[in-house]
PDB file of C-alpha atoms in Angstrom:
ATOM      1  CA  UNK A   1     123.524 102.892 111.614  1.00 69.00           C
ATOM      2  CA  UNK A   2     120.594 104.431 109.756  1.00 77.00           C
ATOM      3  CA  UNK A   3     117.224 102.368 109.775  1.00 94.00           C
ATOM      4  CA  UNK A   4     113.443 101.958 110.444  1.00 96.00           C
ATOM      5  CA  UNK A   5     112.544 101.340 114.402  1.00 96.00           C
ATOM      6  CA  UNK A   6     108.901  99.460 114.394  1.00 97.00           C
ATOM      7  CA  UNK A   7     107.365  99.437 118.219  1.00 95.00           C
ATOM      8  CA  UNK A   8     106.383  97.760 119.895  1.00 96.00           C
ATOM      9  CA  UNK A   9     107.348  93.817 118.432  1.00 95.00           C
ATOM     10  CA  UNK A  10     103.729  92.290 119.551  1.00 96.00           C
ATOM     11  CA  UNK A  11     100.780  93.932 120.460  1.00 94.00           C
ATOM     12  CA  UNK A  12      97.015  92.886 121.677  1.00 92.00           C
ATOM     13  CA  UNK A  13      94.001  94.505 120.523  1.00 89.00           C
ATOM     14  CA  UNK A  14      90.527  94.030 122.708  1.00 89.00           C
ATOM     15  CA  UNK A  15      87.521  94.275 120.708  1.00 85.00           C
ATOM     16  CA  UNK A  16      86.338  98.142 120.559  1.00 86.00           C
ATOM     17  CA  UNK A  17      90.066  99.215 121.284  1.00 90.00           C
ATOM     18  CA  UNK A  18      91.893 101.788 119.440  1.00 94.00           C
ATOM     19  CA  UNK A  19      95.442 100.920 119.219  1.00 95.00           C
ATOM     20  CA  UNK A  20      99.066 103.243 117.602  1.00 96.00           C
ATOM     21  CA  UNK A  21     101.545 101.399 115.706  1.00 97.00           C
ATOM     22  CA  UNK A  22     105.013 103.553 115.969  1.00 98.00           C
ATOM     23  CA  UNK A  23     107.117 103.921 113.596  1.00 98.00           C
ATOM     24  CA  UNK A  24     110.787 106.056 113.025  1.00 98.00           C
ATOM     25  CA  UNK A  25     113.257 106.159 110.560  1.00 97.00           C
ATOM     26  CA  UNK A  26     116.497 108.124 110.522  1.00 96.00           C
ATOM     27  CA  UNK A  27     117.095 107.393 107.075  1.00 96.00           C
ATOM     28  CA  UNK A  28     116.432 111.314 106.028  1.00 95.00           C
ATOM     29  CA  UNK A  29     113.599 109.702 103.382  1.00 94.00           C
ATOM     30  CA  UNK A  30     110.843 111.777 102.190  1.00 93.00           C
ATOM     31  CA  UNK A  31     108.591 109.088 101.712  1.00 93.00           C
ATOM     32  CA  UNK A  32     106.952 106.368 103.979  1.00 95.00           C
ATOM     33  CA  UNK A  33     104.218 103.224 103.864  1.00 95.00           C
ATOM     34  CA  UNK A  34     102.553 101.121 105.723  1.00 97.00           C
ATOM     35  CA  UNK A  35     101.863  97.769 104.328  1.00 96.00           C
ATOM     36  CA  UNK A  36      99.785  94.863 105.969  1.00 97.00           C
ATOM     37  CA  UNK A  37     100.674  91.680 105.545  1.00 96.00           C
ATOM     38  CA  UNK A  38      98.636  88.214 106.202  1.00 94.00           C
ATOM     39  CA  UNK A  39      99.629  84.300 106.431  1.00 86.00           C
ATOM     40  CA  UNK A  40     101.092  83.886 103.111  1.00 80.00           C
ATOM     41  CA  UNK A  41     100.241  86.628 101.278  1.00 84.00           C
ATOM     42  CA  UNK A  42     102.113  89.453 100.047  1.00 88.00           C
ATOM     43  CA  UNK A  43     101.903  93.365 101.343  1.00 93.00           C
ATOM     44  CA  UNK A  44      98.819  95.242 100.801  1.00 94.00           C
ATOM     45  CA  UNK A  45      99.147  98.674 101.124  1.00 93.00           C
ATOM     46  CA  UNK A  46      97.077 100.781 103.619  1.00 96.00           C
ATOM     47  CA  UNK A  47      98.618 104.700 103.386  1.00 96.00           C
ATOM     48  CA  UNK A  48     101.888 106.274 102.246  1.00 94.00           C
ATOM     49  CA  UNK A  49     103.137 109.655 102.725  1.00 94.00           C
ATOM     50  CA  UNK A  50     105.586 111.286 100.055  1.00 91.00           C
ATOM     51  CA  UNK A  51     105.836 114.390 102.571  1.00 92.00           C
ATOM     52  CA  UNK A  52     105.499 116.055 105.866  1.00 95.00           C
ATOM     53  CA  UNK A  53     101.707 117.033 106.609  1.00 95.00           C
ATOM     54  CA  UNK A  54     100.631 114.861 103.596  1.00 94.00           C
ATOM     55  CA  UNK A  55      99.488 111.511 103.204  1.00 95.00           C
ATOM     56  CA  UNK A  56      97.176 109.214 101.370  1.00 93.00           C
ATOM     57  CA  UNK A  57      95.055 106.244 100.960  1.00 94.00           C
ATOM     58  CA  UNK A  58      96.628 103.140  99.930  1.00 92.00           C
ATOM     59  CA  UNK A  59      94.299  99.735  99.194  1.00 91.00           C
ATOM     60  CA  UNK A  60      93.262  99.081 102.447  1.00 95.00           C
ATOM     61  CA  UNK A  61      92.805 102.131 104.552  1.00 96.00           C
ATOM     62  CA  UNK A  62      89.489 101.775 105.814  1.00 96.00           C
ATOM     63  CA  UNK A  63      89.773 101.705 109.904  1.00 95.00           C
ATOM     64  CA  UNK A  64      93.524 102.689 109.531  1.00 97.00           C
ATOM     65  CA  UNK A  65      94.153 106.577 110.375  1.00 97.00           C
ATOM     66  CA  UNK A  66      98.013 107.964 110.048  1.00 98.00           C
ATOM     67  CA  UNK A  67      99.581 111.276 110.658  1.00 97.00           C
ATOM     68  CA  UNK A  68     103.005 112.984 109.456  1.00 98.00           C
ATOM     69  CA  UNK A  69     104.092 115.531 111.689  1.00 97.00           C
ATOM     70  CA  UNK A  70     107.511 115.023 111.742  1.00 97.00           C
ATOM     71  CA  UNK A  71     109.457 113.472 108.778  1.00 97.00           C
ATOM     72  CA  UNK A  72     110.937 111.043 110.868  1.00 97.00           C
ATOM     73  CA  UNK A  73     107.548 109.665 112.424  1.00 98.00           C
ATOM     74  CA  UNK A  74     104.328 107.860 110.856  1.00 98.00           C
ATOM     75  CA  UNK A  75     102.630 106.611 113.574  1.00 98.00           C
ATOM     76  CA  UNK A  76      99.503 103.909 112.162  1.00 98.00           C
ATOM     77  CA  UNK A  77      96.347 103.807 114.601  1.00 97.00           C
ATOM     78  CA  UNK A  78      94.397 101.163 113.970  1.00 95.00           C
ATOM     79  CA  UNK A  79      90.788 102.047 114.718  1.00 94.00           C
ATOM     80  CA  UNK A  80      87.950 100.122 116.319  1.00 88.00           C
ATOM     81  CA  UNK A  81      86.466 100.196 112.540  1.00 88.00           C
ATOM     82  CA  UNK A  82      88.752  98.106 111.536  1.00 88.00           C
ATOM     83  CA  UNK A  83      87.115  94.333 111.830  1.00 86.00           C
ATOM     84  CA  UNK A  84      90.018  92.239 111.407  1.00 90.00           C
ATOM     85  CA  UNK A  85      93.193  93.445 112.801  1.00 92.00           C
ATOM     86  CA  UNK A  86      95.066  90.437 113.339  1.00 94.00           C
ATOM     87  CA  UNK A  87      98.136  90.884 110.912  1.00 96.00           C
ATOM     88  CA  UNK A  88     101.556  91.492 110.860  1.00 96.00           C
ATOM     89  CA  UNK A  89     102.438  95.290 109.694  1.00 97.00           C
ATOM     90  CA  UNK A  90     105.493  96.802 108.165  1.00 97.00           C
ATOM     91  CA  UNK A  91     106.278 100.082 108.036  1.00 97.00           C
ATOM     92  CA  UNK A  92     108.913 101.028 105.194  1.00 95.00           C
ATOM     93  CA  UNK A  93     110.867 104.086 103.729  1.00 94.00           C
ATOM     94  CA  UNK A  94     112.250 105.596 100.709  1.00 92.00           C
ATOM     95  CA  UNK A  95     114.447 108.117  99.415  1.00 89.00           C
ATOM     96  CA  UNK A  96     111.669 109.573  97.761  1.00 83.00           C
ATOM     97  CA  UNK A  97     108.412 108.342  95.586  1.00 79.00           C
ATOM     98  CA  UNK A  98     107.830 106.889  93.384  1.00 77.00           C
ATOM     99  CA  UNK A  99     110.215 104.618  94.732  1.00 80.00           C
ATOM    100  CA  UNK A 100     114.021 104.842  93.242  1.00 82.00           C
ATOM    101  CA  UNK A 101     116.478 101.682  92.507  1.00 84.00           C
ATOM    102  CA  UNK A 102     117.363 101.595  95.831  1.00 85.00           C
ATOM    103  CA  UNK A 103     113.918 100.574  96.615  1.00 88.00           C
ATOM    104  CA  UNK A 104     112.301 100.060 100.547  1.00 92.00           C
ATOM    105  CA  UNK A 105     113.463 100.295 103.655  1.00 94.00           C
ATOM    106  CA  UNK A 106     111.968  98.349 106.159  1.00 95.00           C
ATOM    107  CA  UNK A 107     111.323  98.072 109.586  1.00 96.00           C
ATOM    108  CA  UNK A 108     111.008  94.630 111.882  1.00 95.00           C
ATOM    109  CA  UNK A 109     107.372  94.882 111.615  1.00 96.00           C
ATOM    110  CA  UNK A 110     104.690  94.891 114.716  1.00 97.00           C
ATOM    111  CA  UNK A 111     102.557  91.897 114.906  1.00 96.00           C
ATOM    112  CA  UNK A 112      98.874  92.509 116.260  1.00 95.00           C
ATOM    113  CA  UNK A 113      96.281  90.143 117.405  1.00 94.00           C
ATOM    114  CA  UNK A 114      93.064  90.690 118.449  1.00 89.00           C
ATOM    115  CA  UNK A 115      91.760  88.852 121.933  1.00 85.00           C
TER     116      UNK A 115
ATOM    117  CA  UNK B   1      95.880  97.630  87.467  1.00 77.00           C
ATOM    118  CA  UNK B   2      99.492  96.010  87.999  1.00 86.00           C
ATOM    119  CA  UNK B   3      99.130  92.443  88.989  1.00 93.00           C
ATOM    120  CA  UNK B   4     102.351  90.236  90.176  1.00 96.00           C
ATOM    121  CA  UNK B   5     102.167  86.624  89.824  1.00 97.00           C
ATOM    122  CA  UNK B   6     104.636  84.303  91.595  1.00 97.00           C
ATOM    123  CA  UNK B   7     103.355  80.579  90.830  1.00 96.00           C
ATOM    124  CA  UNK B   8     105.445  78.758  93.177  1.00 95.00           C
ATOM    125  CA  UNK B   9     104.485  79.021  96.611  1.00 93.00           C
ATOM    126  CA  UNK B  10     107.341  76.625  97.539  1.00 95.00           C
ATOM    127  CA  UNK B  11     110.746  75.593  96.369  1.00 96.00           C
ATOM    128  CA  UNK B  12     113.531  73.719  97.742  1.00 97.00           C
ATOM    129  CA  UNK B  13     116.928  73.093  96.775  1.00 97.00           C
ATOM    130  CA  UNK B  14     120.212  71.508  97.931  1.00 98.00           C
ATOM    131  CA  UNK B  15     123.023  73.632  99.635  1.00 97.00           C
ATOM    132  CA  UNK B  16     125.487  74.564  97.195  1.00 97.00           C
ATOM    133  CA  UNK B  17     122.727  74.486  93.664  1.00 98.00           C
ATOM    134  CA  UNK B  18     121.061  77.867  91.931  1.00 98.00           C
ATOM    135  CA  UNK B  19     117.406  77.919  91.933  1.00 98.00           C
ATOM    136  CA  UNK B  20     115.487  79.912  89.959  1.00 98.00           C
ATOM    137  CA  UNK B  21     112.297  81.779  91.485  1.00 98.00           C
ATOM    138  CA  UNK B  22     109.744  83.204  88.935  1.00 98.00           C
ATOM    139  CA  UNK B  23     107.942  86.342  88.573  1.00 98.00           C
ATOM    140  CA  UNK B  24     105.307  87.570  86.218  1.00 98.00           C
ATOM    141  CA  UNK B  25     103.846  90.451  85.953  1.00 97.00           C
ATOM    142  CA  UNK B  26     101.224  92.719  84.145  1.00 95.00           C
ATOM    143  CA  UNK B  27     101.241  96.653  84.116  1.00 90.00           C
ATOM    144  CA  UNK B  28      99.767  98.925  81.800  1.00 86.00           C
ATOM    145  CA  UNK B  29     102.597 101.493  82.886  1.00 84.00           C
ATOM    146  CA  UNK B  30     105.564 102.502  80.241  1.00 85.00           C
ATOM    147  CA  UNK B  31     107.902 102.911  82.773  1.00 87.00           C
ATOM    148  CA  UNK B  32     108.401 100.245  85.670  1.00 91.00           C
ATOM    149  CA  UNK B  33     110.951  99.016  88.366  1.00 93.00           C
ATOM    150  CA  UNK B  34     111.157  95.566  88.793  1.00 96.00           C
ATOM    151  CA  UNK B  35     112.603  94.359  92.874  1.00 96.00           C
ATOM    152  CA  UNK B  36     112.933  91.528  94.879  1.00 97.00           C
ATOM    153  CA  UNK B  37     113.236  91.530  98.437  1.00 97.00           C
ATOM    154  CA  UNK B  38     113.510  88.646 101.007  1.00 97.00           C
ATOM    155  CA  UNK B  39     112.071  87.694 104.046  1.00 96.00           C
ATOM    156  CA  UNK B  40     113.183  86.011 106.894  1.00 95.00           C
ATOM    157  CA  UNK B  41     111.771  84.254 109.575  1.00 92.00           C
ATOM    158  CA  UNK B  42     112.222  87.103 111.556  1.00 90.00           C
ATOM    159  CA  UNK B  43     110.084  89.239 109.359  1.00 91.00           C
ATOM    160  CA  UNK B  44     112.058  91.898 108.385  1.00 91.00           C
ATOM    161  CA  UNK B  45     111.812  92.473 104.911  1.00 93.00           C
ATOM    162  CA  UNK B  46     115.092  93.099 102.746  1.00 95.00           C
ATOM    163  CA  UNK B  47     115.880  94.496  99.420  1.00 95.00           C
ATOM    164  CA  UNK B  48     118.115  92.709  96.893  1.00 97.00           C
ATOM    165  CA  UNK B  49     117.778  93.268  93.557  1.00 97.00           C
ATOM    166  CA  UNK B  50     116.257  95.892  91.033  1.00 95.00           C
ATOM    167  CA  UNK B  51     115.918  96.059  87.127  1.00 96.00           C
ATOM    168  CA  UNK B  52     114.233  98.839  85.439  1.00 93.00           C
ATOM    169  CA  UNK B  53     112.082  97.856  82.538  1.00 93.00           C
ATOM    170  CA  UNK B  54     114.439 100.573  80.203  1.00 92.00           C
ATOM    171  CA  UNK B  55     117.833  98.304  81.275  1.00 91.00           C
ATOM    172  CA  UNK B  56     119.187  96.679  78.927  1.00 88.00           C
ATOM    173  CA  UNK B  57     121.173  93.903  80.804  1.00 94.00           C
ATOM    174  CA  UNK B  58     119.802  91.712  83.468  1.00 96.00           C
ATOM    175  CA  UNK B  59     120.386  93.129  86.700  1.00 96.00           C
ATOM    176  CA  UNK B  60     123.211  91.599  89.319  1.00 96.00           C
ATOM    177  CA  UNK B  61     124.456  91.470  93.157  1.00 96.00           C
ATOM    178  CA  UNK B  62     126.316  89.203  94.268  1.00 97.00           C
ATOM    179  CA  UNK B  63     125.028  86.269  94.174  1.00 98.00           C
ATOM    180  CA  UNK B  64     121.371  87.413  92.831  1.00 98.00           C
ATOM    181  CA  UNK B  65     121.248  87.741  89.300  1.00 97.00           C
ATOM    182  CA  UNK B  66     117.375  89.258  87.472  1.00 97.00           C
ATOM    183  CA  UNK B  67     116.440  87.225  84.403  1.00 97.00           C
ATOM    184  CA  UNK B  68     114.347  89.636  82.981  1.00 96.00           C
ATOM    185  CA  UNK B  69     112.159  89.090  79.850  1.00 96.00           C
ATOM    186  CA  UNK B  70     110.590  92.049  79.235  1.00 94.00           C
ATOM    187  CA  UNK B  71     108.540  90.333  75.874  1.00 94.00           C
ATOM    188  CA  UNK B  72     107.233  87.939  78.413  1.00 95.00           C
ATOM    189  CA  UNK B  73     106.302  89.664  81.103  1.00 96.00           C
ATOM    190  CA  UNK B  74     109.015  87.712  83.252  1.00 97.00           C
ATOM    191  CA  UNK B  75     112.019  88.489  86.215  1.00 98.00           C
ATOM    192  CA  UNK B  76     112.563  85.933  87.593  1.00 98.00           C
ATOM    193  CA  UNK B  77     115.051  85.873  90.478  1.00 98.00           C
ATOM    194  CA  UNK B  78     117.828  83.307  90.352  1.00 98.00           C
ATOM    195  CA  UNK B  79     120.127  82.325  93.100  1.00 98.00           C
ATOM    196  CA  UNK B  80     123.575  80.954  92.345  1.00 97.00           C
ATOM    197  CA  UNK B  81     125.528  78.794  95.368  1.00 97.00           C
ATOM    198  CA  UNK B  82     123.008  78.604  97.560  1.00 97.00           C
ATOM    199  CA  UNK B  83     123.280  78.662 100.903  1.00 97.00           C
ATOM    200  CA  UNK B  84     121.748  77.598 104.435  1.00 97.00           C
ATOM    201  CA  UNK B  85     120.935  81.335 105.234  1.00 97.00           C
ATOM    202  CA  UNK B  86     119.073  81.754 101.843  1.00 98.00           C
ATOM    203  CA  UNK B  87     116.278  79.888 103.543  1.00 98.00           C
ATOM    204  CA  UNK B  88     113.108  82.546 103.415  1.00 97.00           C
ATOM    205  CA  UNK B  89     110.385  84.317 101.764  1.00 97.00           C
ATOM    206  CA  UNK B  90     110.962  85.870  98.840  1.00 98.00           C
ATOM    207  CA  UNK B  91     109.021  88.741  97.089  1.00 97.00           C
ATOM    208  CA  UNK B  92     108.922  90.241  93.358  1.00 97.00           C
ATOM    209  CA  UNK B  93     107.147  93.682  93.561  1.00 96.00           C
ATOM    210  CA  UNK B  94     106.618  96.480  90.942  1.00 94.00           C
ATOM    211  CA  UNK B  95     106.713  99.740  91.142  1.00 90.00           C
ATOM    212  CA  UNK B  96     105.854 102.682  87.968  1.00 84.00           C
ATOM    213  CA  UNK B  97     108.175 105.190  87.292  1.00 80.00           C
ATOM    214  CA  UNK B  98     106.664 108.328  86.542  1.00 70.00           C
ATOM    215  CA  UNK B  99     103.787 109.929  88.029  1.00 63.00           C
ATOM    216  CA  UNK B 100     102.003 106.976  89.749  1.00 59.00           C
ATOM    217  CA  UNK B 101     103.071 107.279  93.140  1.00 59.00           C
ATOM    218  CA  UNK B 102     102.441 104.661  95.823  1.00 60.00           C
ATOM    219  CA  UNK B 103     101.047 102.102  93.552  1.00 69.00           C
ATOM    220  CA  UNK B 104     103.536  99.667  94.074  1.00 85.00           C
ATOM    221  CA  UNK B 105     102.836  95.938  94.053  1.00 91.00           C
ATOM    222  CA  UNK B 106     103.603  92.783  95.703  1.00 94.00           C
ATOM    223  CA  UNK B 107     103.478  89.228  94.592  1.00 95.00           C
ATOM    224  CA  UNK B 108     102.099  86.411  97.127  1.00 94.00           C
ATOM    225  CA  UNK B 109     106.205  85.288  97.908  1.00 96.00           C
ATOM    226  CA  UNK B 110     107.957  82.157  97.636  1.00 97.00           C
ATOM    227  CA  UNK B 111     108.953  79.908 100.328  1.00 97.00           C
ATOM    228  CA  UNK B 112     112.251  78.706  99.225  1.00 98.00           C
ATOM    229  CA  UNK B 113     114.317  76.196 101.893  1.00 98.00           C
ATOM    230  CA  UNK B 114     117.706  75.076 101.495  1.00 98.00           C
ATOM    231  CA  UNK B 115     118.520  71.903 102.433  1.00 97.00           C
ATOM    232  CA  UNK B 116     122.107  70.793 103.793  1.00 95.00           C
TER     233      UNK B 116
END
């Protein structure tokens, strides 16, 4: 079956660390996002990539970095810059974007705390 | 700016009932998709239902119906027979059609619980 594999389910973040969120899909979508999401809030969104080698700024992308070498693959680093990490992050997919009826696909999500 | 406003951050109902789960939103955009996805405990998010603001009937599946008011601003996301499993978060999110690209927005969710 076709889906969106986040890894890994929990991670932990010392101060000062850089740490890479993975994420795949073998949906065949063009486009992918990665949203952050708080204690009962909704999904912000930090970058999204329409295409292969291309990408941009969502909301929230300051100390977030992303990459899209493959179309399968857009692996989320969050960076030292980033001040408060702790979240829970979701990586999703789409056919295409804007986004079409069939709307996201999304992955289990990573949670990250910082200690 | 697009804005999504859901005003109840909880709900319950009894097994078996519909419940109604409300959605408001604000978008300067001509063109818009309307969803609603739910989320588990387990935190996987999970697409049910669109409408597209040019539709003229109220979107179904199954048991998700999309009361959609487009004069009002409304789509709100009604459950019929519910059930033990329909226990989650649920989301209303917007999305433009058109040239807009990754400027779609979330609501804050609504805990809904079903009780036996």
């Amino acid at each position: 079956d076709g889906g969106i594999t986040q890894s890994p389910k929990y991670l932990f973040r010392k101060e000062g660390q850089n740490v890479t969120l993975s994420c795949e899909q073998n949906l065949n979508h063009d486009a992918m996002y990665w949203y952050r999401q708080d204690p009962g809030q909704g999904l912000r969104l930090i970058y999204y990539s329409q295409i292969v080698n291309d990408f941009q700024k969502g909301d929230i992308a300051e100390g977030y970095s992303v990459s899209r070498e493959k179309k399968e693959s857009f692996p989320l680093t969050v960076t030292s810059a980033q001040k408060n990490p702790t979240a829970f992050y979701l990586c999703a997919s789409s056919i295409r974007e804007p986004v079409t009826p069939d709307g996201y696909t999304f992955g289990s999500g990573t949670r990250l705390t910082v200690v | 700016a697009q804005k999504i406003t859901q005003t109840q951050p909880g709900m319950f109902v009894q097994e078996k009932e519909a419940v109604t789960l409300d959605c408001t939103y604000d978008t300067s955009d001509p063109s818009y998709g309307l969803f609603w996805y739910k989320q588990p405990s387990s935190g996987e998010m999970i697409f049910l239902i669109y409408q597209g603001s040019y539709d003229q009937q109220n979107a179904t599946e199954g048991r998700y119906s999309l009361n959609f008011q487009k004069a009002r601003k409304s789509a709100n996301l009604v459950i019929s027979a519910s059930q033990l499993g329909d226990s989650a978060m649920y989301f209303c999110a917007m999305s433009p059609i058109g040239t807009n690209a990754g400027k779609s927005t979330f609501g804050d969710g609504t805990t809904l619980t079903v009780k036996p």
